[in-house]
Coordinates of C-alpha atoms in Angstrom, one line a residue:
M9 CA 64.6 149.2 -83.2
T10 CA 61.4 148.5 -81.3
L11 CA 58.8 151.4 -80.8
N12 CA 57.1 151.1 -76.9
I13 CA 53.7 151.7 -78.2
A14 CA 52.6 152.5 -74.6
S15 CA 55.0 154.9 -74.0
Y16 CA 53.8 156.3 -77.5
N17 CA 50.4 156.6 -76.8
N18 CA 50.4 158.1 -73.3
G19 CA 52.5 160.8 -75.1
S20 CA 50.0 161.3 -77.6
S21 CA 47.3 161.3 -75.0
K22 CA 49.3 163.9 -72.8
V23 CA 49.5 166.3 -76.1
S24 CA 46.2 165.8 -76.7
S25 CA 44.9 166.8 -73.9
I26 CA 46.8 169.6 -73.7
R27 CA 45.8 170.9 -76.6
K28 CA 42.1 170.2 -75.6
Q29 CA 42.8 172.3 -72.7
E30 CA 44.1 175.2 -74.5
D31 CA 41.2 175.1 -76.9
I32 CA 38.6 175.4 -74.0
D33 CA 41.0 178.5 -72.4
N34 CA 40.6 179.9 -76.1
L35 CA 36.7 179.4 -76.2
I36 CA 36.8 181.2 -72.7
I37 CA 38.5 184.2 -74.0
K38 CA 36.8 184.6 -77.1
K39 CA 33.4 184.1 -75.1
I40 CA 34.3 186.7 -72.4
A41 CA 35.9 189.3 -75.4
S42 CA 32.5 188.4 -77.3
L43 CA 30.2 189.6 -74.5
T44 CA 32.4 192.5 -73.9
I45 CA 32.1 193.6 -77.8
N46 CA 28.2 193.0 -77.6
D47 CA 27.8 195.1 -74.9
S48 CA 30.3 197.4 -73.2
K49 CA 28.6 197.8 -70.2
I50 CA 27.9 194.4 -69.5
W51 CA 30.4 193.9 -66.6
T52 CA 29.5 197.2 -65.6
S53 CA 26.0 196.8 -65.3
P54 CA 24.6 200.2 -65.0
K55 CA 21.1 199.2 -65.1
Y56 CA 21.4 196.7 -62.2
D57 CA 18.7 196.3 -60.0
R58 CA 19.8 195.2 -56.4
S59 CA 16.1 194.2 -55.4
K60 CA 16.1 191.4 -57.8
N61 CA 16.3 187.9 -56.1
V62 CA 17.1 187.8 -52.5
H63 CA 20.1 190.4 -52.4
R64 CA 18.0 193.0 -50.2
F65 CA 18.2 190.9 -47.3
F66 CA 20.8 193.2 -45.5
Q67 CA 22.5 195.9 -47.3
Y68 CA 26.1 194.2 -46.7
P69 CA 28.8 196.5 -47.5
A70 CA 30.9 196.2 -50.7
M71 CA 28.7 193.7 -52.3
M72 CA 29.2 192.2 -55.5
V73 CA 27.3 192.5 -58.5
P74 CA 24.7 189.3 -58.8
I75 CA 24.3 189.4 -62.6
V76 CA 28.2 190.0 -63.4
Q77 CA 29.1 187.0 -61.1
Q78 CA 26.3 184.9 -62.6
T79 CA 27.7 185.9 -66.4
L80 CA 31.2 185.0 -65.0
I81 CA 30.2 181.8 -64.2
E82 CA 28.1 180.9 -66.9
S83 CA 30.6 181.9 -69.6
I84 CA 32.8 179.4 -68.1
T85 CA 30.4 176.5 -67.4
T86 CA 29.2 176.5 -70.9
V87 CA 32.5 176.1 -72.5
D88 CA 33.3 173.2 -70.0
N89 CA 30.4 171.1 -68.8
S90 CA 32.8 169.5 -66.1
V91 CA 32.9 172.5 -64.0
T92 CA 30.4 171.6 -61.2
T93 CA 31.6 172.9 -58.1
I94 CA 31.9 176.4 -56.8
L95 CA 33.8 177.8 -54.0
D96 CA 34.0 181.3 -52.2
P97 CA 36.5 181.6 -49.3
F98 CA 35.7 185.5 -48.8
M99 CA 31.9 185.0 -49.4
G100 CA 30.6 188.0 -47.5
S101 CA 26.9 188.2 -48.7
A102 CA 26.9 185.0 -50.8
T103 CA 26.8 186.7 -54.0
S104 CA 29.3 184.3 -56.2
I105 CA 26.8 181.6 -53.9
V106 CA 24.0 182.4 -55.1
A107 CA 25.4 182.7 -59.1
G108 CA 26.9 179.3 -58.7
M109 CA 23.1 178.3 -57.6
M110 CA 21.3 179.6 -60.6
N111 CA 24.1 177.9 -62.8
G112 CA 23.4 174.4 -61.3
L113 CA 26.5 173.8 -59.6
S114 CA 27.3 172.6 -55.7
C115 CA 28.5 175.6 -53.7
Y116 CA 30.6 175.8 -51.2
G117 CA 31.2 179.0 -49.1
Q118 CA 32.8 180.5 -46.0
D119 CA 33.6 183.8 -44.0
I120 CA 35.2 185.1 -40.7
N121 CA 32.3 187.2 -40.2
P122 CA 28.7 185.6 -38.6
L123 CA 27.0 188.3 -40.4
S124 CA 27.9 186.7 -43.6
I125 CA 27.2 183.0 -42.5
L126 CA 23.5 184.2 -41.3
L127 CA 22.9 186.1 -44.5
S128 CA 24.1 183.5 -46.6
K129 CA 23.1 180.5 -44.8
V130 CA 19.5 182.5 -45.6
K131 CA 19.8 183.4 -49.2
T132 CA 20.9 179.6 -50.0
H133 CA 17.9 177.9 -48.4
Y134 CA 15.1 176.7 -50.3
F135 CA 11.8 177.8 -48.0
D136 CA 8.3 176.4 -47.9
I137 CA 6.6 179.4 -48.8
E138 CA 3.5 178.3 -46.8
E139 CA 5.4 177.9 -43.7
V140 CA 7.5 181.1 -43.8
S141 CA 4.0 182.7 -43.8
K142 CA 2.4 180.8 -41.5
R143 CA 5.1 181.4 -39.0
S144 CA 5.6 184.7 -40.2
I145 CA 1.7 185.7 -38.9
E146 CA 2.3 183.9 -35.8
L147 CA 5.0 185.8 -35.2
I148 CA 3.8 189.8 -35.9
K149 CA 1.0 188.7 -33.4
S150 CA 3.5 187.8 -30.8
I151 CA 5.1 190.9 -31.3
N152 CA 2.1 192.9 -31.3
S153 CA 0.3 191.4 -28.0
D154 CA 3.9 191.5 -26.2
E155 CA 3.5 194.2 -23.6
R156 CA 6.8 193.3 -21.3
L157 CA 8.8 196.5 -21.1
C158 CA 12.2 194.2 -20.6
I159 CA 14.9 195.1 -22.9
E160 CA 16.5 191.5 -24.2
K161 CA 20.3 192.8 -25.1
N162 CA 22.5 194.5 -22.8
F163 CA 25.7 195.6 -24.7
R164 CA 28.6 198.7 -23.8
G165 CA 26.8 201.5 -25.7
I166 CA 23.1 200.4 -26.3
D167 CA 21.7 203.3 -24.8
K168 CA 24.3 205.6 -27.0
W169 CA 23.2 203.6 -30.2
F170 CA 19.4 202.9 -29.8
K171 CA 16.5 205.0 -28.6
V172 CA 14.8 203.1 -25.4
S173 CA 11.4 203.3 -27.3
V174 CA 13.4 201.3 -30.2
S175 CA 15.3 198.8 -28.1
L176 CA 12.0 198.2 -26.3
E177 CA 10.5 197.0 -29.5
L178 CA 13.7 195.1 -30.7
S179 CA 13.3 193.3 -27.9
K180 CA 9.7 192.1 -28.6
I181 CA 10.7 191.1 -31.9
V182 CA 13.8 188.7 -30.1
R183 CA 11.4 187.4 -27.8
G184 CA 9.0 186.3 -30.8
I185 CA 11.5 185.2 -33.2
R186 CA 12.7 182.9 -30.1
K187 CA 9.1 181.1 -30.2
C188 CA 10.0 179.7 -33.6
E189 CA 10.9 176.3 -33.9
D190 CA 12.3 175.8 -37.2
I191 CA 15.8 176.8 -37.4
E192 CA 15.9 178.1 -40.9
I193 CA 12.9 180.4 -40.4
R194 CA 14.0 181.6 -37.4
R195 CA 17.1 182.5 -39.3
L196 CA 15.4 184.2 -41.6
F197 CA 13.7 186.6 -39.3
W198 CA 17.3 186.8 -37.3
I199 CA 18.1 188.5 -41.1
T200 CA 15.5 190.8 -41.0
L201 CA 15.8 192.0 -37.6
A202 CA 19.3 192.6 -38.7
E203 CA 18.6 194.8 -41.4
T204 CA 15.6 196.5 -39.1
V205 CA 18.4 197.1 -36.4
R206 CA 20.5 198.6 -39.2
L207 CA 17.7 201.1 -40.4
S208 CA 16.7 202.0 -36.7
S209 CA 19.9 202.6 -34.7
N210 CA 20.7 206.1 -34.1
D211 CA 24.4 205.0 -36.5
R212 CA 24.6 206.9 -39.9
T213 CA 23.5 204.5 -42.8
S214 CA 26.0 206.6 -44.9
T215 CA 28.9 204.9 -44.0
F216 CA 29.8 201.5 -43.0
K217 CA 31.8 202.5 -39.8
L218 CA 30.1 203.7 -37.1
H219 CA 29.2 206.9 -36.6
I220 CA 26.5 208.3 -34.3
R221 CA 23.8 210.7 -35.9
P222 CA 23.6 214.4 -34.7
L223 CA 21.6 214.6 -31.4
E224 CA 19.0 216.5 -33.0
E225 CA 18.7 214.3 -35.6
I226 CA 18.3 211.1 -32.9
Q227 CA 15.7 213.6 -30.6
N228 CA 13.5 214.2 -33.5
R229 CA 13.5 210.6 -35.5
N230 CA 10.9 208.8 -34.6
I231 CA 10.8 205.1 -35.9
S232 CA 9.0 202.2 -35.3
A233 CA 10.9 199.0 -35.6
N234 CA 8.4 196.9 -35.1
E235 CA 6.3 198.2 -38.2
L236 CA 9.9 198.7 -40.1
F237 CA 10.6 194.9 -39.3
E238 CA 7.0 193.8 -40.0
K239 CA 7.2 195.9 -43.7
L240 CA 10.9 194.6 -44.4
L241 CA 9.2 190.6 -43.5
N242 CA 7.1 190.7 -46.1
R243 CA 9.3 192.4 -48.4
N244 CA 11.9 189.4 -47.8
I245 CA 8.8 186.9 -48.4
D246 CA 8.3 188.3 -51.6
D247 CA 11.7 188.2 -52.7
I248 CA 11.9 184.3 -51.7
V249 CA 8.9 183.2 -53.9
S250 CA 10.8 184.9 -56.5
H251 CA 14.0 183.2 -55.8
N252 CA 11.8 179.8 -55.7
K253 CA 10.7 180.3 -59.1
M254 CA 13.9 181.1 -60.6
L255 CA 15.1 178.3 -59.0
L256 CA 12.2 176.3 -60.0
S257 CA 12.1 177.6 -63.8
K258 CA 15.6 175.9 -63.9
M259 CA 14.4 172.7 -62.7
L260 CA 17.0 173.1 -59.7
V261 CA 14.7 171.8 -57.0
G262 CA 14.0 168.7 -55.8
K263 CA 12.0 167.2 -53.0
N264 CA 14.7 168.3 -50.2
G265 CA 15.3 171.9 -52.0
Y266 CA 18.0 172.8 -54.0
K267 CA 19.2 169.5 -55.7
K268 CA 23.0 170.4 -55.6
K269 CA 25.5 170.5 -52.2
I270 CA 25.7 173.9 -50.3
S271 CA 27.9 174.2 -47.9
I272 CA 28.2 177.8 -45.5
L273 CA 30.7 177.4 -43.1
F274 CA 32.0 180.0 -40.2
K275 CA 36.1 179.6 -40.8
N276 CA 39.1 181.8 -41.1
S277 CA 40.1 181.2 -44.6
T278 CA 43.9 181.8 -43.4
E279 CA 43.4 179.1 -41.3
Y280 CA 41.7 176.4 -43.3
I281 CA 39.6 176.0 -46.5
F282 CA 37.1 173.2 -46.9
I283 CA 38.1 170.8 -49.8
P284 CA 35.6 168.6 -51.0
N285 CA 36.6 165.3 -52.7
G286 CA 38.2 165.5 -56.1
G287 CA 38.9 169.5 -55.3
I288 CA 36.9 172.8 -56.9
D289 CA 36.3 173.0 -60.5
L290 CA 35.4 177.1 -59.9
L291 CA 36.6 179.3 -57.4
V292 CA 34.8 182.9 -57.7
S293 CA 35.4 185.6 -55.6
S294 CA 36.8 188.9 -53.9
P295 CA 39.2 189.4 -51.6
P296 CA 39.3 192.6 -49.2
Y297 CA 41.5 195.2 -51.0
G298 CA 43.3 195.8 -48.1
D299 CA 43.1 195.3 -44.3
N300 CA 39.2 196.4 -43.1
S301 CA 40.0 199.2 -40.9
T302 CA 41.4 201.2 -43.8
T303 CA 38.9 199.8 -46.8
V304 CA 35.7 198.6 -45.8
P305 CA 34.8 197.5 -42.2
Y306 CA 33.0 194.5 -43.0
G307 CA 33.1 193.5 -38.9
Q308 CA 32.4 197.7 -37.7
H309 CA 29.5 197.4 -40.1
A310 CA 27.7 194.0 -38.4
Y311 CA 28.6 194.8 -34.9
L312 CA 25.1 196.3 -34.1
P313 CA 22.5 193.5 -35.9
L314 CA 24.7 191.1 -34.4
Q315 CA 24.1 192.6 -30.9
W316 CA 20.8 191.2 -31.4
I317 CA 20.9 187.9 -32.2
D318 CA 21.1 185.3 -30.7
L319 CA 24.5 183.8 -31.9
K320 CA 24.4 180.1 -31.6
D321 CA 21.3 180.4 -34.2
I322 CA 24.1 181.2 -36.7
D323 CA 26.4 178.8 -35.9
E324 CA 27.3 177.4 -32.7
S325 CA 31.3 177.8 -33.1
I326 CA 30.2 181.4 -33.0
T327 CA 31.5 183.1 -29.2
E328 CA 30.5 186.4 -27.8
D329 CA 34.2 188.0 -27.8
L330 CA 33.3 188.7 -31.5
L331 CA 31.3 191.0 -30.2
S332 CA 33.6 192.1 -27.5
T333 CA 34.5 195.7 -29.3
I334 CA 33.6 197.0 -32.7
S335 CA 36.6 196.2 -34.2
A336 CA 36.9 192.5 -32.9
I337 CA 35.8 190.8 -36.2
D338 CA 37.7 193.2 -38.3
R339 CA 40.5 192.2 -36.5
K340 CA 40.7 188.7 -37.5
S341 CA 40.2 189.5 -40.9
L342 CA 43.1 189.7 -43.4
G343 CA 46.0 192.3 -42.3
G344 CA 44.0 192.9 -38.9
K345 CA 46.6 191.5 -36.6
L346 CA 49.7 194.1 -37.6
I347 CA 52.3 191.7 -36.5
L348 CA 55.0 191.7 -38.9
P349 CA 55.9 188.5 -40.6
S350 CA 59.6 187.3 -40.1
Q351 CA 61.9 188.8 -42.7
E352 CA 62.3 185.5 -44.4
I353 CA 58.8 185.4 -45.2
V354 CA 59.1 189.5 -46.5
D355 CA 61.8 188.6 -48.6
N356 CA 59.8 185.7 -50.1
L357 CA 57.0 187.6 -50.9
F358 CA 59.4 190.6 -52.7
E359 CA 60.6 187.8 -54.5
I360 CA 57.4 186.5 -55.7
S361 CA 55.6 189.6 -56.4
P362 CA 58.1 192.4 -57.9
S363 CA 55.3 194.5 -57.9
L364 CA 54.7 194.3 -54.2
R365 CA 58.3 194.9 -53.8
N366 CA 58.2 198.2 -55.7
V367 CA 55.3 199.8 -53.9
I368 CA 57.0 199.1 -50.5
E369 CA 60.1 200.9 -51.7
K370 CA 58.3 203.6 -53.0
L371 CA 56.6 203.7 -49.7
T372 CA 59.4 203.5 -47.3
V373 CA 60.2 206.6 -48.6
T374 CA 57.2 208.8 -48.5
H375 CA 55.0 206.9 -46.0
P376 CA 57.3 204.3 -44.2
D377 CA 54.2 204.3 -41.4
K378 CA 51.8 202.8 -44.2
T379 CA 54.3 199.9 -45.1
S380 CA 53.5 197.5 -42.3
K381 CA 50.1 197.4 -42.7
I382 CA 50.5 196.2 -46.6
I383 CA 52.9 193.8 -45.8
C384 CA 50.8 192.1 -43.1
F385 CA 47.7 192.0 -45.0
T386 CA 49.6 190.5 -48.4
N387 CA 51.0 188.0 -46.2
D388 CA 47.5 187.1 -44.9
L389 CA 46.0 187.0 -48.6
Y390 CA 49.0 184.9 -49.6
I391 CA 48.8 182.3 -46.8
V392 CA 44.5 182.0 -48.1
L393 CA 45.4 182.1 -51.9
Q394 CA 47.7 179.2 -51.3
K395 CA 45.2 177.0 -49.5
C396 CA 42.7 177.9 -52.7
C397 CA 45.2 176.9 -54.8
E398 CA 45.1 173.5 -53.0
A399 CA 41.7 173.2 -53.2
V400 CA 41.0 174.0 -56.8
R401 CA 41.9 170.9 -59.1
K402 CA 44.4 170.9 -61.9
N403 CA 42.9 173.0 -65.0
G404 CA 40.0 174.6 -62.5
Y405 CA 39.3 177.6 -62.8
L406 CA 39.6 181.0 -60.4
V407 CA 37.9 184.6 -61.0
W408 CA 39.3 187.5 -58.9
T409 CA 37.3 190.4 -58.6
I410 CA 39.9 193.2 -57.0
G411 CA 40.4 196.6 -57.0
N412 CA 43.6 199.0 -56.7
R413 CA 43.3 201.4 -53.9
R414 CA 45.9 204.4 -52.8
V415 CA 47.4 204.5 -49.9
G416 CA 49.5 207.9 -49.3
G417 CA 48.8 209.0 -52.5
I418 CA 50.7 205.8 -54.2
E419 CA 48.3 203.2 -55.9
I420 CA 49.0 199.4 -54.7
P421 CA 48.7 197.7 -57.7
N422 CA 46.3 194.3 -56.1
N423 CA 45.7 193.2 -59.4
R424 CA 49.5 193.0 -60.1
I425 CA 50.4 191.4 -57.0
L426 CA 47.8 188.7 -56.7
I427 CA 48.6 188.0 -60.6
E428 CA 51.9 187.6 -59.3
L429 CA 51.4 185.4 -56.3
L430 CA 48.9 183.1 -57.9
E431 CA 51.5 182.5 -60.9
H432 CA 53.8 181.2 -58.5
N433 CA 51.6 178.5 -57.8
G434 CA 51.0 177.1 -60.7
I435 CA 47.7 179.7 -61.7
K436 CA 48.0 180.9 -65.5
L437 CA 46.1 184.1 -66.3
L438 CA 43.7 183.4 -69.0
T439 CA 41.9 187.0 -69.6
E440 CA 41.4 190.5 -67.7
I441 CA 38.2 192.7 -67.7
K442 CA 37.9 196.3 -66.3
R443 CA 34.8 197.3 -64.8
D444 CA 33.5 200.5 -63.4
I445 CA 32.4 200.5 -59.8
L446 CA 28.9 201.6 -60.2
N447 CA 26.7 199.8 -57.9
K448 CA 28.9 198.4 -55.6
R449 CA 28.6 200.1 -52.5
M450 CA 32.2 201.0 -51.5
A451 CA 33.6 203.8 -49.1
Q452 CA 34.6 206.5 -50.5
R453 CA 37.2 208.0 -48.9
N454 CA 38.9 208.0 -45.3
R455 CA 42.3 209.0 -43.6
S456 CA 44.3 206.1 -45.0
T457 CA 43.0 205.5 -48.3
T458 CA 41.4 207.3 -51.5
T459 CA 39.1 204.1 -52.6
M460 CA 39.2 202.9 -56.3
V461 CA 36.9 203.8 -59.1
T462 CA 37.3 200.8 -61.3
E463 CA 38.0 196.7 -60.4
D464 CA 39.9 194.0 -62.2
I465 CA 38.2 190.9 -63.0
L466 CA 40.9 188.5 -63.6
I467 CA 40.1 184.6 -64.6
F468 CA 42.8 182.2 -64.3
R469 CA 43.4 178.2 -64.7
K470 CA 45.1 176.2 -62.6
T471 CA 47.8 174.3 -64.8
F472 CA 49.2 171.5 -62.0

């Protein structure tokens, strides 16, 4: 009998590779467990300061906790040094992307919300502070010397959402920003304007949905948009200085800025996810926990700020139709189009996810009117998850943060549904973390759902 050495060696190498990967998995699991044992509140982060770094440029809804994301990424990259790229298909405020930067990764993020794109581009750009300071001084001078009584923007409801005096001052800021020739600095100015708009409008800031303040409160509320903008701009410059120092201390800055790749795309992840050569090593994200109209209306929250911003400065492909109504962006998000998939697709979802099937069966008895939204949302989510699985390379990692909301008094097990959908695509669950929601600003209650007070952080590996 002749021994096939080549075949034997290949088989031995394969077994060795599997064992090595399992060792890495176990080290990651032990790392997470060790962090949890050493500090039981590490994933809740009760002492988290939102003002650190660049995370207060704009109060984005349901923003993930930066230190938690940074710790998660560091836990994986310190064990597996082959991880060099990160993807977030639901980028939001770029919390995961900035955390990836702090860990020296090439970062790829995308979102359907134009305000997310603007905010993320600003937060990930390495600014020349001297140039920013110079342009800021010029801008403030331009605003203060502008005596024109012309309102630059005209959209439905402008007089409802803004006092005339505020609109006139916001217009001066818009005209001043347009004079700046540097697109990156203009974007910094635009995101500062976005927060100015949020704070100076007649909208209540206590909720993400647009709700007008009481008339008496509006009449008695005196606010200078110009003064607010200048204050926020100075604060943002201070945060950029701090952000730059952190990157410099980690030796992550070269002559052209951040040393690694940064890609921020205005894309609908149900339609397209960018895949670099070799695939993605690590995906870190938090998807919506349900359709935006009944969970967090990200698009509605962005509606007023975006009305005052020149959209072409965010991305050339963004069109005005996204601002045609306060719900236009949310309708393009997961589950936003209430069009039930075919019975064949629904049956396939039920086969893949028994947890989804069980909860739909319960709701069919008690609240049949609420089943369509959950099915449409889950189908859209599954489409994105399939694209994510394709984007991540073999033995790459996925970290998903998700919460279980309640609909019609019944808990929707988003965590189990997500696990089942991913496992069907060769994604193996390594470990789970339960965290209390203390600092992640969520909607507290609405007519359709009672929102969650805990979240699950799920860490996976792609097996093939």
